[in-house]
Short mmCIF file of C-alpha atoms and ligand atoms in Angstrom, two decimals:
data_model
loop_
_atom_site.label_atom_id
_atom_site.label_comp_id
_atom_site.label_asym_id
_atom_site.label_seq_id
_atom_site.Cartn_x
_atom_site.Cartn_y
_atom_site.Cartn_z
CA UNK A 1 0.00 0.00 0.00
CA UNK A 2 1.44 3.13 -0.96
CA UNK A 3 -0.34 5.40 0.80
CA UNK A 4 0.59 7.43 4.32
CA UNK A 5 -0.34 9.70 6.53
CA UNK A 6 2.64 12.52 7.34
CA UNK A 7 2.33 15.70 9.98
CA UNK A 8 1.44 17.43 6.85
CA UNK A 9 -1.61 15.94 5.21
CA UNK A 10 -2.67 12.09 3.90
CA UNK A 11 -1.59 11.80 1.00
CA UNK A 12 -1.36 8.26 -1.20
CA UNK A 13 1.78 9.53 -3.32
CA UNK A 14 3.26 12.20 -1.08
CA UNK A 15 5.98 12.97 -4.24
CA UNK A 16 3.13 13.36 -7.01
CA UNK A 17 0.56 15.05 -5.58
CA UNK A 18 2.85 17.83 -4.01
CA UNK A 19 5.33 17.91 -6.87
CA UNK A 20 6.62 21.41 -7.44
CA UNK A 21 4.52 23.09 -10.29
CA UNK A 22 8.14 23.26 -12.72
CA UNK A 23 8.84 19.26 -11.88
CA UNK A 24 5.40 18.33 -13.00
CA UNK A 25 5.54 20.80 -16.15
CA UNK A 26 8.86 18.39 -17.13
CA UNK A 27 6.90 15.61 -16.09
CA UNK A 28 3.93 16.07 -18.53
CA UNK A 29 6.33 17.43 -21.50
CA UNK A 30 7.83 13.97 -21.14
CA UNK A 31 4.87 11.73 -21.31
CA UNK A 32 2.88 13.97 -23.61
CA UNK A 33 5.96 13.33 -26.39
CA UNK A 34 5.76 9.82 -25.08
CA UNK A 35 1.98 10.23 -25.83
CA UNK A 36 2.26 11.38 -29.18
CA UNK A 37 4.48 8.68 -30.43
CA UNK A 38 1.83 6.18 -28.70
CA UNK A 39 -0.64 7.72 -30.27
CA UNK A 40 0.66 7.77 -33.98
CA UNK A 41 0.07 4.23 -33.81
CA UNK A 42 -3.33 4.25 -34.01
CA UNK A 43 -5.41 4.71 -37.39
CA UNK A 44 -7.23 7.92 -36.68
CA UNK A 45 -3.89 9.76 -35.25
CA UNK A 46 -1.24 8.75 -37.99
CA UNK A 47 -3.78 9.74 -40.60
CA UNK A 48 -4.48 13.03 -38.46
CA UNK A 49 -0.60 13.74 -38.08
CA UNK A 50 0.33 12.85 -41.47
CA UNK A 51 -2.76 16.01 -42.38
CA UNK A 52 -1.29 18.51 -40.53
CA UNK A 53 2.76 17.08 -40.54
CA UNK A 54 3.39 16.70 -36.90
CA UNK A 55 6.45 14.41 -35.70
CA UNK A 56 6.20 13.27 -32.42
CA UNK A 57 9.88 14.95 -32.16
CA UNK A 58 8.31 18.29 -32.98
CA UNK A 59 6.21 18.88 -29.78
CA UNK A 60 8.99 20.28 -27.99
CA UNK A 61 7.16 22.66 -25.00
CA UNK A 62 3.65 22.02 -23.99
CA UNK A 63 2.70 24.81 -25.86
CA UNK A 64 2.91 22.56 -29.15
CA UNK A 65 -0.06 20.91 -28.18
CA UNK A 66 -2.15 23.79 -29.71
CA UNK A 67 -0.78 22.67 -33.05
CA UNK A 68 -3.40 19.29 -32.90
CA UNK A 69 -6.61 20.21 -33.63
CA UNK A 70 -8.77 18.53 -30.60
CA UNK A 71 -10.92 15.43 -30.61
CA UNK A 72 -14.41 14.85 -30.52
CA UNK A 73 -16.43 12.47 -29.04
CA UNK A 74 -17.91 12.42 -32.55
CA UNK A 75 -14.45 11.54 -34.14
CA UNK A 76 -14.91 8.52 -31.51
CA UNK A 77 -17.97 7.25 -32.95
CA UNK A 78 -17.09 7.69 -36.59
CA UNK A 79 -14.02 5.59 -35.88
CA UNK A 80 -15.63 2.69 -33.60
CA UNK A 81 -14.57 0.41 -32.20
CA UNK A 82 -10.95 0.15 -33.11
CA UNK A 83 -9.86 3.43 -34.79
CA UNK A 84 -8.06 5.15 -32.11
CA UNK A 85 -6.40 1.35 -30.88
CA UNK A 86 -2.51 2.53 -30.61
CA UNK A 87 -1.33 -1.47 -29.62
CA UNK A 88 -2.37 -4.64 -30.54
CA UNK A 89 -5.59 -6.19 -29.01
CA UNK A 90 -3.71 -9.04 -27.71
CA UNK A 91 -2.45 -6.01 -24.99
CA UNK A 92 -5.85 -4.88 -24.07
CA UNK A 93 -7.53 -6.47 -20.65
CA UNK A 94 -10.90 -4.54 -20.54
CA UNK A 95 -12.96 -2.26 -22.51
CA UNK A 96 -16.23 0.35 -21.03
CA UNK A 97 -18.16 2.76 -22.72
CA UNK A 98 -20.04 5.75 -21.67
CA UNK A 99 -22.94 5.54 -20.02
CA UNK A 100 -26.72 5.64 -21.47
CA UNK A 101 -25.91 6.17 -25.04
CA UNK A 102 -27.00 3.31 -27.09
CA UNK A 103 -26.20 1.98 -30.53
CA UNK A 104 -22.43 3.26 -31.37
CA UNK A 105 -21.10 4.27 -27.83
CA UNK A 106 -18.38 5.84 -27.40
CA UNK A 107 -15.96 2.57 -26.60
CA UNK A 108 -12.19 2.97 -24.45
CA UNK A 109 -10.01 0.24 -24.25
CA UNK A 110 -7.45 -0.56 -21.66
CA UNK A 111 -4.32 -2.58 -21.40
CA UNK A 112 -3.25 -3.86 -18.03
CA UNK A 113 -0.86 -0.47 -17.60
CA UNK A 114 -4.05 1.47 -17.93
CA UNK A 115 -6.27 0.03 -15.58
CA UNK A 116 -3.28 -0.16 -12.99
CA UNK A 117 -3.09 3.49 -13.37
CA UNK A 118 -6.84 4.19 -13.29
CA UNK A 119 -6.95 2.43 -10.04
CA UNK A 120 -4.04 4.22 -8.66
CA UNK A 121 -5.64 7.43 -9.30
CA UNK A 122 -8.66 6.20 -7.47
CA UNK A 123 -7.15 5.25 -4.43
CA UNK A 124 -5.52 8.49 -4.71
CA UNK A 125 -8.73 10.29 -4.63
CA UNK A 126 -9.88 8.41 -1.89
CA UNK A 127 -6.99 8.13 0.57
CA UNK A 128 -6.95 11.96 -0.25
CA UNK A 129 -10.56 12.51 1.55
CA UNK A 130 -9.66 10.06 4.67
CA UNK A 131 -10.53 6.42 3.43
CA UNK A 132 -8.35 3.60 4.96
CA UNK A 133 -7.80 -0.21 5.41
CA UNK A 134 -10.46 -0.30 7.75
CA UNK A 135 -12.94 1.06 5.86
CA UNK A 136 -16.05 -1.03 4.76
CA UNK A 137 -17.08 1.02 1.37
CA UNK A 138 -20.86 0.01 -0.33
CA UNK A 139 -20.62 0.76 -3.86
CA UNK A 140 -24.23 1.92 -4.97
CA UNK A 141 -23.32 2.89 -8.62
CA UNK A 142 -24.16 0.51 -11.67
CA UNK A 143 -20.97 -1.78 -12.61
CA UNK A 144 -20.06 -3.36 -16.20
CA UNK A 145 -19.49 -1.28 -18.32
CA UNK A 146 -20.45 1.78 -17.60
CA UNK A 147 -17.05 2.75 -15.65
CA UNK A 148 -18.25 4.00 -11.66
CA UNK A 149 -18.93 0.71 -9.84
CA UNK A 150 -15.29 -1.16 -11.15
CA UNK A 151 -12.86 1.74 -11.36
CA UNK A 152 -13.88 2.97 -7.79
CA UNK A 153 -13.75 -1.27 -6.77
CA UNK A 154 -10.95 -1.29 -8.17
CA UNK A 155 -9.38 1.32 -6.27
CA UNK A 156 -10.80 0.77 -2.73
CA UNK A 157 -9.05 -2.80 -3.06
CA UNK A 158 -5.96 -1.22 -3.50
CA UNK A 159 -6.48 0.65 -0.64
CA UNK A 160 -7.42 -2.28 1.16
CA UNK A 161 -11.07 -1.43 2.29
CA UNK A 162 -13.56 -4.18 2.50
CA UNK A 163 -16.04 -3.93 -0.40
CA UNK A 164 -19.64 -4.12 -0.20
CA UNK A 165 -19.85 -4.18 -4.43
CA UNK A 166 -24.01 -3.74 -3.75
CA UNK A 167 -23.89 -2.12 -7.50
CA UNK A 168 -27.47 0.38 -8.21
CA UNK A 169 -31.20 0.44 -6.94
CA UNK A 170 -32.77 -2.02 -4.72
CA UNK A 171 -32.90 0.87 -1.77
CA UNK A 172 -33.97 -1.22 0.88
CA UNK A 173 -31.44 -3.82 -0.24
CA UNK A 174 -28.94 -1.19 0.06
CA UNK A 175 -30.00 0.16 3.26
CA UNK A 176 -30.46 -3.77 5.13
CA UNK A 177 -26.57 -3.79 3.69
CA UNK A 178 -25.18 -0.68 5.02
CA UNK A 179 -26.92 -1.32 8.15
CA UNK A 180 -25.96 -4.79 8.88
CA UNK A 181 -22.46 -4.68 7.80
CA UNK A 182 -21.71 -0.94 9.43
CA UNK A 183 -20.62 0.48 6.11
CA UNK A 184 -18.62 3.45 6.35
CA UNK A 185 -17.85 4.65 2.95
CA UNK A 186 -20.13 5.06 -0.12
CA UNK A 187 -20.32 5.71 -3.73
CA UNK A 188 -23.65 7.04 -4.68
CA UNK A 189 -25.34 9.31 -7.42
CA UNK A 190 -26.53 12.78 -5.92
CA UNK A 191 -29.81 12.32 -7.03
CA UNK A 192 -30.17 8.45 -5.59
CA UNK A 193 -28.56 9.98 -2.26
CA UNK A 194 -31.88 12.03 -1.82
CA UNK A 195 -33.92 9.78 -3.08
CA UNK A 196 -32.84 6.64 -0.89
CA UNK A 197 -33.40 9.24 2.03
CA UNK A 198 -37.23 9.05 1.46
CA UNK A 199 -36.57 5.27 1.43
CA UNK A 200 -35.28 6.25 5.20
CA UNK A 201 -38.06 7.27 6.28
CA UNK A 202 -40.73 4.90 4.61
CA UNK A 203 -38.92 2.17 6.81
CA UNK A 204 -39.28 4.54 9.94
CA UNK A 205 -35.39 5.07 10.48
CA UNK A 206 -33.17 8.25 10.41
CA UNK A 207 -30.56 8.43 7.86
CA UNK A 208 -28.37 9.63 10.28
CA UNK A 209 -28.00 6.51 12.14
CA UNK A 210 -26.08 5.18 10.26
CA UNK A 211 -21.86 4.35 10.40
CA UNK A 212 -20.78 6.17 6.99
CA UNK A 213 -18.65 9.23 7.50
CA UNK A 214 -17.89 9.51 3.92
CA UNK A 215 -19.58 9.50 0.60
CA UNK A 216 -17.92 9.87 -3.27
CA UNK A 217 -20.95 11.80 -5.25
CA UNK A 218 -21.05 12.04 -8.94
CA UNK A 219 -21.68 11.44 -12.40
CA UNK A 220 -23.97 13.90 -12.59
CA UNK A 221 -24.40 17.89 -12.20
CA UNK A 222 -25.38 18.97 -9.14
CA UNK A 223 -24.99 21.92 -6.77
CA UNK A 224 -23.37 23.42 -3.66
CA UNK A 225 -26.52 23.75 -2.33
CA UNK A 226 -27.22 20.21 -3.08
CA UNK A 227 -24.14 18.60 -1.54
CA UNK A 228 -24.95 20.45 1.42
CA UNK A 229 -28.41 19.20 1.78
CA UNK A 230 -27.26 15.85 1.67
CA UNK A 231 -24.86 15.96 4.13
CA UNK A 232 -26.97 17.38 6.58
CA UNK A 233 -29.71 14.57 5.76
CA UNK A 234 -26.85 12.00 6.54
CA UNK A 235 -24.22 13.63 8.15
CA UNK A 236 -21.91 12.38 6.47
CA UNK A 237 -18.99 14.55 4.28
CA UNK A 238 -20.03 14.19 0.26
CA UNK A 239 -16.73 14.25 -1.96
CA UNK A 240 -17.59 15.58 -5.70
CA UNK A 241 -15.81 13.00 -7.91
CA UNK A 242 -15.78 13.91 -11.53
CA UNK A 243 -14.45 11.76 -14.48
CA UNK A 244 -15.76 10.43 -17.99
CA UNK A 245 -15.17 6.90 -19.51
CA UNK A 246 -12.98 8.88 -22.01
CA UNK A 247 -10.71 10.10 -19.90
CA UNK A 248 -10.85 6.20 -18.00
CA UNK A 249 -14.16 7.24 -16.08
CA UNK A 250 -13.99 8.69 -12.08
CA UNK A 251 -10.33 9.62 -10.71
CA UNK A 252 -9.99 12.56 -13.22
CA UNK A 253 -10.83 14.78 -10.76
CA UNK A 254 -11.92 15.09 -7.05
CA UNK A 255 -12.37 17.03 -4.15
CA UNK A 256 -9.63 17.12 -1.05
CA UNK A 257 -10.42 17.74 3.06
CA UNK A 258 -10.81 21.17 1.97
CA UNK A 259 -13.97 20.92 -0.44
CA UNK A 260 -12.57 24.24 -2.24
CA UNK A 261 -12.75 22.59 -6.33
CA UNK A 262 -11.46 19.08 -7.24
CA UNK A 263 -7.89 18.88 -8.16
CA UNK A 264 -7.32 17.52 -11.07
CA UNK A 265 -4.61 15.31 -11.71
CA UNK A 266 -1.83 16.59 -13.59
CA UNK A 267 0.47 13.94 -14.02
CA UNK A 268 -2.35 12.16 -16.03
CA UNK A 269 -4.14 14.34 -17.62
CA UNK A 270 -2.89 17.30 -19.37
CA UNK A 271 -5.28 20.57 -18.70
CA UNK A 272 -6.78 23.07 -21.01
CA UNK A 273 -9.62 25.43 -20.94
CA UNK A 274 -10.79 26.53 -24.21
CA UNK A 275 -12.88 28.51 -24.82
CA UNK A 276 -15.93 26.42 -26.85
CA UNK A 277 -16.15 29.38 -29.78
CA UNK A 278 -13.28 29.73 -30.68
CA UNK A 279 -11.00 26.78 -29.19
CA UNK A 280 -8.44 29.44 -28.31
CA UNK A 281 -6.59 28.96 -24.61
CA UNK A 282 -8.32 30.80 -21.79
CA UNK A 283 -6.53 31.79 -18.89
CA UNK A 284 -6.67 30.15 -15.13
CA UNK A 285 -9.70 31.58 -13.49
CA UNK A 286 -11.86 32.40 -17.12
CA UNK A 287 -15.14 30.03 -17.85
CA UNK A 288 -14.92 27.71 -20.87
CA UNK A 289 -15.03 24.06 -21.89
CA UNK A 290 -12.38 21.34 -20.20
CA UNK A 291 -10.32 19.87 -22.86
CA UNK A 292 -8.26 16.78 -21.79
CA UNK A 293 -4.83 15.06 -22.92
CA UNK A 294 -4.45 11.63 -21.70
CA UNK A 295 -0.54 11.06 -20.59
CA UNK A 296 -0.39 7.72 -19.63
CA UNK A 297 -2.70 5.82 -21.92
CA UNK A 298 -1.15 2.76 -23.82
CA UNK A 299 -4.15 1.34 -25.52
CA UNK A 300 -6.09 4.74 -26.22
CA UNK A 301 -4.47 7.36 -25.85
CA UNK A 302 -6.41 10.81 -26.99
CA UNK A 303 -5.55 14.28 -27.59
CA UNK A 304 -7.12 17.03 -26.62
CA UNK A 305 -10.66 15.73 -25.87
CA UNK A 306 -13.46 18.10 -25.72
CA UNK A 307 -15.78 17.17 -22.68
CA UNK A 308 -18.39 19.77 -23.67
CA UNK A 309 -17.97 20.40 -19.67
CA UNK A 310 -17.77 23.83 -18.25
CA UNK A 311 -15.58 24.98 -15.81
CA UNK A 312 -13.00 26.88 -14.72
CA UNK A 313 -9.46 26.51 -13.32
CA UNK A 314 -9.75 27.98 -9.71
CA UNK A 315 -6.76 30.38 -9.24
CA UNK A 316 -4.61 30.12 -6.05
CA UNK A 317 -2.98 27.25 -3.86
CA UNK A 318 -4.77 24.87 -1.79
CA UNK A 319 -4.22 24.87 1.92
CA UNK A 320 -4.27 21.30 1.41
CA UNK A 321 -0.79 21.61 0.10
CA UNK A 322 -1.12 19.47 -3.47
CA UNK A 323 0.07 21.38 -6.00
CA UNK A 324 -2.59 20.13 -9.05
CA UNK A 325 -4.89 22.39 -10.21
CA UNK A 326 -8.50 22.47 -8.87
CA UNK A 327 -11.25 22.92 -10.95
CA UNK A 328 -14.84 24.15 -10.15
CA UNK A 329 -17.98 22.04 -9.99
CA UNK A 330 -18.90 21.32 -13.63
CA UNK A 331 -21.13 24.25 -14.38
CA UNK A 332 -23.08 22.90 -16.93
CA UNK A 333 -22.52 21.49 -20.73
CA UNK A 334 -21.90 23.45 -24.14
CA UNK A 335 -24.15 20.99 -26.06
CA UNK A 336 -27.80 19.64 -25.17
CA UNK A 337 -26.95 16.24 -23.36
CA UNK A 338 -28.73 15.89 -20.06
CA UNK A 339 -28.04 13.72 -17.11
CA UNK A 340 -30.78 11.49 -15.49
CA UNK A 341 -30.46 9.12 -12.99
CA UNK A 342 -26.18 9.19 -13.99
CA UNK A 343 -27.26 8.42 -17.52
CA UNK A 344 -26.38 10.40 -20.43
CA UNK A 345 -29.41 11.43 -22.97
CA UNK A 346 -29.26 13.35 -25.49
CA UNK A 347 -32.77 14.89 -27.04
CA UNK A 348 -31.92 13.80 -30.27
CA UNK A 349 -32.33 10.00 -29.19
CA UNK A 350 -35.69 10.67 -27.58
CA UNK A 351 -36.76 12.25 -31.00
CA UNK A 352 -35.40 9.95 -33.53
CA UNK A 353 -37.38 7.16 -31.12
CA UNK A 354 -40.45 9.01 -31.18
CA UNK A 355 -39.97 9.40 -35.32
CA UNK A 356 -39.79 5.73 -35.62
CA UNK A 357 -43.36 5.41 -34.40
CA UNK A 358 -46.26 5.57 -36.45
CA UNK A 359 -49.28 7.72 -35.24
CA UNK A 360 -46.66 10.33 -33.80
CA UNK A 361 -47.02 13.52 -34.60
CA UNK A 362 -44.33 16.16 -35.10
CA UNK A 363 -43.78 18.19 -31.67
CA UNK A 364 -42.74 16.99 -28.86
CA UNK A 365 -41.24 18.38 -25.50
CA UNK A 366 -39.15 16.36 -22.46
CA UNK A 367 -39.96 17.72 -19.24
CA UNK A 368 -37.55 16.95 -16.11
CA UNK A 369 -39.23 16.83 -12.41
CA UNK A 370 -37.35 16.37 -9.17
CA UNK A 371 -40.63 14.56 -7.10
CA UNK A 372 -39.23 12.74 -3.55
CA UNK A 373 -35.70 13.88 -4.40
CA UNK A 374 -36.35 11.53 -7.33
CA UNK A 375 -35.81 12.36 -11.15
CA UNK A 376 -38.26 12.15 -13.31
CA UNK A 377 -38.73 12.70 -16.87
CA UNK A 378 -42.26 13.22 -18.94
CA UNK A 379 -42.03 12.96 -22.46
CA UNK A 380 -45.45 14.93 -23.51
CA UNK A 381 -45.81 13.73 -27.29
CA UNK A 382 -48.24 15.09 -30.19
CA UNK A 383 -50.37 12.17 -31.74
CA UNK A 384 -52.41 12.36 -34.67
CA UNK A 385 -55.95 14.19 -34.02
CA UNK A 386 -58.03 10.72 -35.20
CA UNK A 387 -56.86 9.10 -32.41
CA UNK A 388 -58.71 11.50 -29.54
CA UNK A 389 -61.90 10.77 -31.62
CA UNK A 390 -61.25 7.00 -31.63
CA UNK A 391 -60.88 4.20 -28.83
CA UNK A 392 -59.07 5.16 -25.68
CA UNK A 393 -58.09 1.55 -25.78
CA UNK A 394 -55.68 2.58 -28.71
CA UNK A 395 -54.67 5.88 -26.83
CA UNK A 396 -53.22 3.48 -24.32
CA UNK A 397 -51.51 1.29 -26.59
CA UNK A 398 -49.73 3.78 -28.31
CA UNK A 399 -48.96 5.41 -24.99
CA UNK A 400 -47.29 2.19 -23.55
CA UNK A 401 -45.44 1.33 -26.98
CA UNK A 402 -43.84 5.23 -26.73
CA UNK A 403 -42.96 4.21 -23.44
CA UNK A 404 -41.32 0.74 -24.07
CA UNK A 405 -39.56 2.15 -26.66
CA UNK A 406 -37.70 4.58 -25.57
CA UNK A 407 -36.97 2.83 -22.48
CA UNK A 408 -34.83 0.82 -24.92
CA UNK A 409 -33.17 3.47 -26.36
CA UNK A 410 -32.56 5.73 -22.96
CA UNK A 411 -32.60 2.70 -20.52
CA UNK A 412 -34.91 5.16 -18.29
CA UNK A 413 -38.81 4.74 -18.06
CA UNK A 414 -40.30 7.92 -18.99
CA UNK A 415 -44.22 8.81 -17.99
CA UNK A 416 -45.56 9.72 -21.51
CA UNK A 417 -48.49 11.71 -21.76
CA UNK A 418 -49.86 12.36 -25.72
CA UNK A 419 -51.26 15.02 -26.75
CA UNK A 420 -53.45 16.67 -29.68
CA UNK A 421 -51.29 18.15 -32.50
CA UNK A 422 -50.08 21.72 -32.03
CA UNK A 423 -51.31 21.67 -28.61
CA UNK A 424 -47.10 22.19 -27.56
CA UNK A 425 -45.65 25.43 -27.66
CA UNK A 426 -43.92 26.23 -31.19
CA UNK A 427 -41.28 28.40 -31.26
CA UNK A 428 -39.49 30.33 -33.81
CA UNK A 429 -35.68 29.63 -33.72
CA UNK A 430 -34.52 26.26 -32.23
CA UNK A 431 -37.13 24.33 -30.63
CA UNK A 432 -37.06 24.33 -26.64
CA UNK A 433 -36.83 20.51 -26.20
CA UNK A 434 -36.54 20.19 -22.81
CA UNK A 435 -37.73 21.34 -19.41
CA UNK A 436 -35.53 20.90 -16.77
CA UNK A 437 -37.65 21.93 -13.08
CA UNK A 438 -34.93 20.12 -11.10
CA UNK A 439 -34.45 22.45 -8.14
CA UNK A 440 -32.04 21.57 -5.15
P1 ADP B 1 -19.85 8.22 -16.48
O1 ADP B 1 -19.82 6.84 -17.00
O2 ADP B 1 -18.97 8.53 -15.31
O3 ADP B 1 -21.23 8.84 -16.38
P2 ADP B 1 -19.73 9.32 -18.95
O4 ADP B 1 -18.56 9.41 -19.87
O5 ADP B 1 -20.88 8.50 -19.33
O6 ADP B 1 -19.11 8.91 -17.62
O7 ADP B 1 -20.27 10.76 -18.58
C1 ADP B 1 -19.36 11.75 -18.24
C2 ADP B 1 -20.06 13.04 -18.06
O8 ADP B 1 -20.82 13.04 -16.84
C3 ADP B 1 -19.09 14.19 -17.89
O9 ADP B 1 -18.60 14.65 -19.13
C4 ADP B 1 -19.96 15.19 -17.16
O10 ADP B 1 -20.80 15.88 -18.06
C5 ADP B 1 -20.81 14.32 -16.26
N1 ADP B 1 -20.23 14.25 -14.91
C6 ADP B 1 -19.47 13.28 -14.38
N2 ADP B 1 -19.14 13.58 -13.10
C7 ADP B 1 -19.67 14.78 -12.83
C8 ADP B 1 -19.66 15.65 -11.68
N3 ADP B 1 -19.05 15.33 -10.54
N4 ADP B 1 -20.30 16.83 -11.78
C9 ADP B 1 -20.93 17.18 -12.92
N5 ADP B 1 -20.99 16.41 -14.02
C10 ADP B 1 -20.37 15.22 -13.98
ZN1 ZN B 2 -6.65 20.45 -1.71
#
């Protein structure tokens, strides 16, 4: 076990994490040149070097980096599955994709080097907010491939904690568990947090009688105001961990004792803010979207990867005395995808779903409600006029056949209510798709 507590701080690689801002400058010059030279041995980065005539021996400063043109989750897809594969697939011991999206998700593959990084970075994160050996941690987040329940598993082993690996739902299930086996750590999403508080009380016990001290929250947007009302439901302390399966998945970045931001890992993950217009470099403290190098990838390593997350770097030192940057809570997204539940949806699916079905009509509108701390979405859908003449009987058909469908597509159950045609409001420019009343 690498980590240790010093008179200083706790801190899992004492070297890395406080590394002198000039050291790890060297340090990521090195492994982003070792990067690029990985990288050219894919199919979608020799063709893209080749285009605009970069050696890997002419990225010389960091500063070089600006001379790739950055990657898209898009260029992903249109090179699935093995486009951006830089060794052979005899090397590769796991693959994940991002969550929710359906048909061609986006796909990352690992060797063994990768994942034993990943997990170092999440037993990083961890140590860093106080877990230990002793620790009994209930993972509540979905596992296969979608990347939250095994790369935190994965870490907490390392650590040494004893896994409860309950994966998602089940509430009562969960809450028998953490009662019977005194967890003290868990992994939950925000919004399940709240909701399994209702479950609480339904069973007649307080949510504060419980043994966890700690919980990792994430995978979704959410609040100050948020975190704070779920600690004081609990009272417990809720760490903001924040990752995508591109970038591995959790362990990019996370929050320290201090709560101030989540530093971001440096050594793994080279940092940009650009700003989303433009794609020009914005300096520490400005708004814009996160753009991500990976630096220690073998089997998929990518360049400059546009999250479509906002956020900014947070100027200043951390009393907590690592020297990677923090950045703020996500602030939001520069394109349309929400987050329900942890999973990903984007409009478009909902409407090229609804297009498949006969009967539909042309508007429709997604509305997002926070009932019992609970999220739920409403997909209010125009239907031809015959059918409010006709049998209710087929009303209801149609109704459940909206509903099974896209619950294939989205993997969430929306309540679907149809309307008559033009009943939805029109408007003029770009049609207001969604709803989002989600309030704290
Ligand atoms: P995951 O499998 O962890 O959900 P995905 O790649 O499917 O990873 O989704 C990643 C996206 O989830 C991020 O780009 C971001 O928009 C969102 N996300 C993850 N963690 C957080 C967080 N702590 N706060 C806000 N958004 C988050
Ligand atoms: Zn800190």
């Amino acid at each position: 076990m690498a980590g240790r507590d010093t008179e200083e701080g706790m801190y899992w690689e004492k070297d890395i994490e406080t590394m002198n801002r000039e050291d790890l400058a060297a340090l990521q010059l090195e492994r982003l040149q070792k990067t690029i030279g990985q990288a050219a041995n894919s199919f979608y980065y020799n063709n893209l070097f080749k285009e605009i005539g970069l050696k890997a021996e002419d990225v010389l400063a960091l500063a070089d980096l600006g001379k790739i043109p950055p990657t898209t989750k898009d260029d992903l897809r249109e090179h699935w599955p093995y486009g951006f594969l830089a060794t052979s697939k005899d090397e590769l011991v796991r693959m994940h994709s991002s969550s929710g999206t359906t048909g061609r998700a986006t796909v990352i593959f690992h060797t063994q080097s990768d994942i034993d990084s990943w997990t170092n970075l999440l037993s990083r994160c961890m140590y860093m907010t106080g877990m230990r050996k002793r620790d009994v941690f209930q993972i509540m987040m979905t596992y296969g491939l979608f990347t939250g329940g095994l790369g935190f598993h994965y870490g907490a082993e390392k650590i040494g904690a004893l896994i409860i690996p309950a994966g998602a739902g089940n509430s009562k299930r969960q809450i028998q568990l953490l009662k019977d086996f005194e967890t003290t750590v868990i992994h939950i999403i925000p919004s399940y947090a709240l909701h399994l508080s209702t479950v609480f009380e339904e069973l007649d016990m307080d949510p504060q009688d419980t043994h966890i001290r700690i919980a990792y929250i994430g995978a979704e947007p959410h609040s100050e105001k948020m975190r704070q009302k779920i600690e004081a439901i609990y009272g417990f302390k809720a760490f903001n961990s924040y990752g995508l399966s591109e970038m591995n998945g959790p362990g990019v970045a996370f929050e320290c004792p201090f709560q101030n931001g989540l530093h971001i890992w440096e050594d793994n993950f080279l940092v940009e803010i650009l700003d989303p217009a433009t794609l020009q470099p914005l300096p520490d403290g400005a708004e814009g979207e996160l753009v991500l190098t990976t630096l220690v990838r073998e089997g998929m390593p990518i360049i400059r990867y546009r999250t479509k997350d906002l956020t900014r770097i947070i100027p200043g030192t951390c009393p907590c005395g690592r020297t990677h940057r923090r950045i703020e809570r996500i602030k939001g997204r520069t394109d349309d995808m929400l987050i329900l539940k942890g999973v990903n949806i984007f409009p478009i699916q909902i409407e090229k779903k609804l297009m498949e079905i006969p009967r539909v009509g042309k508007n429709f509108l997604i509305i997002l409600d926070r009932e019992d701390y609970n999220d739920q979405m409403t997909v209010k859908v125009e239907v031809e006029r015959q059918f409010f003449q006709g049998d209710l009987k087929h009303l209801e058909q149609l109704r459940r056949k909206i509903s099974e469908g896209l619950k294939s597509d989205i993997l969430i159950t929306p309540k679907v209510d149809l309307v008559e045609p033009d009943s939805l409001p029109q408007s003029e420019g770009k049609a207001q798709r969604v709803i989002d009343n989600r309030k704290d």
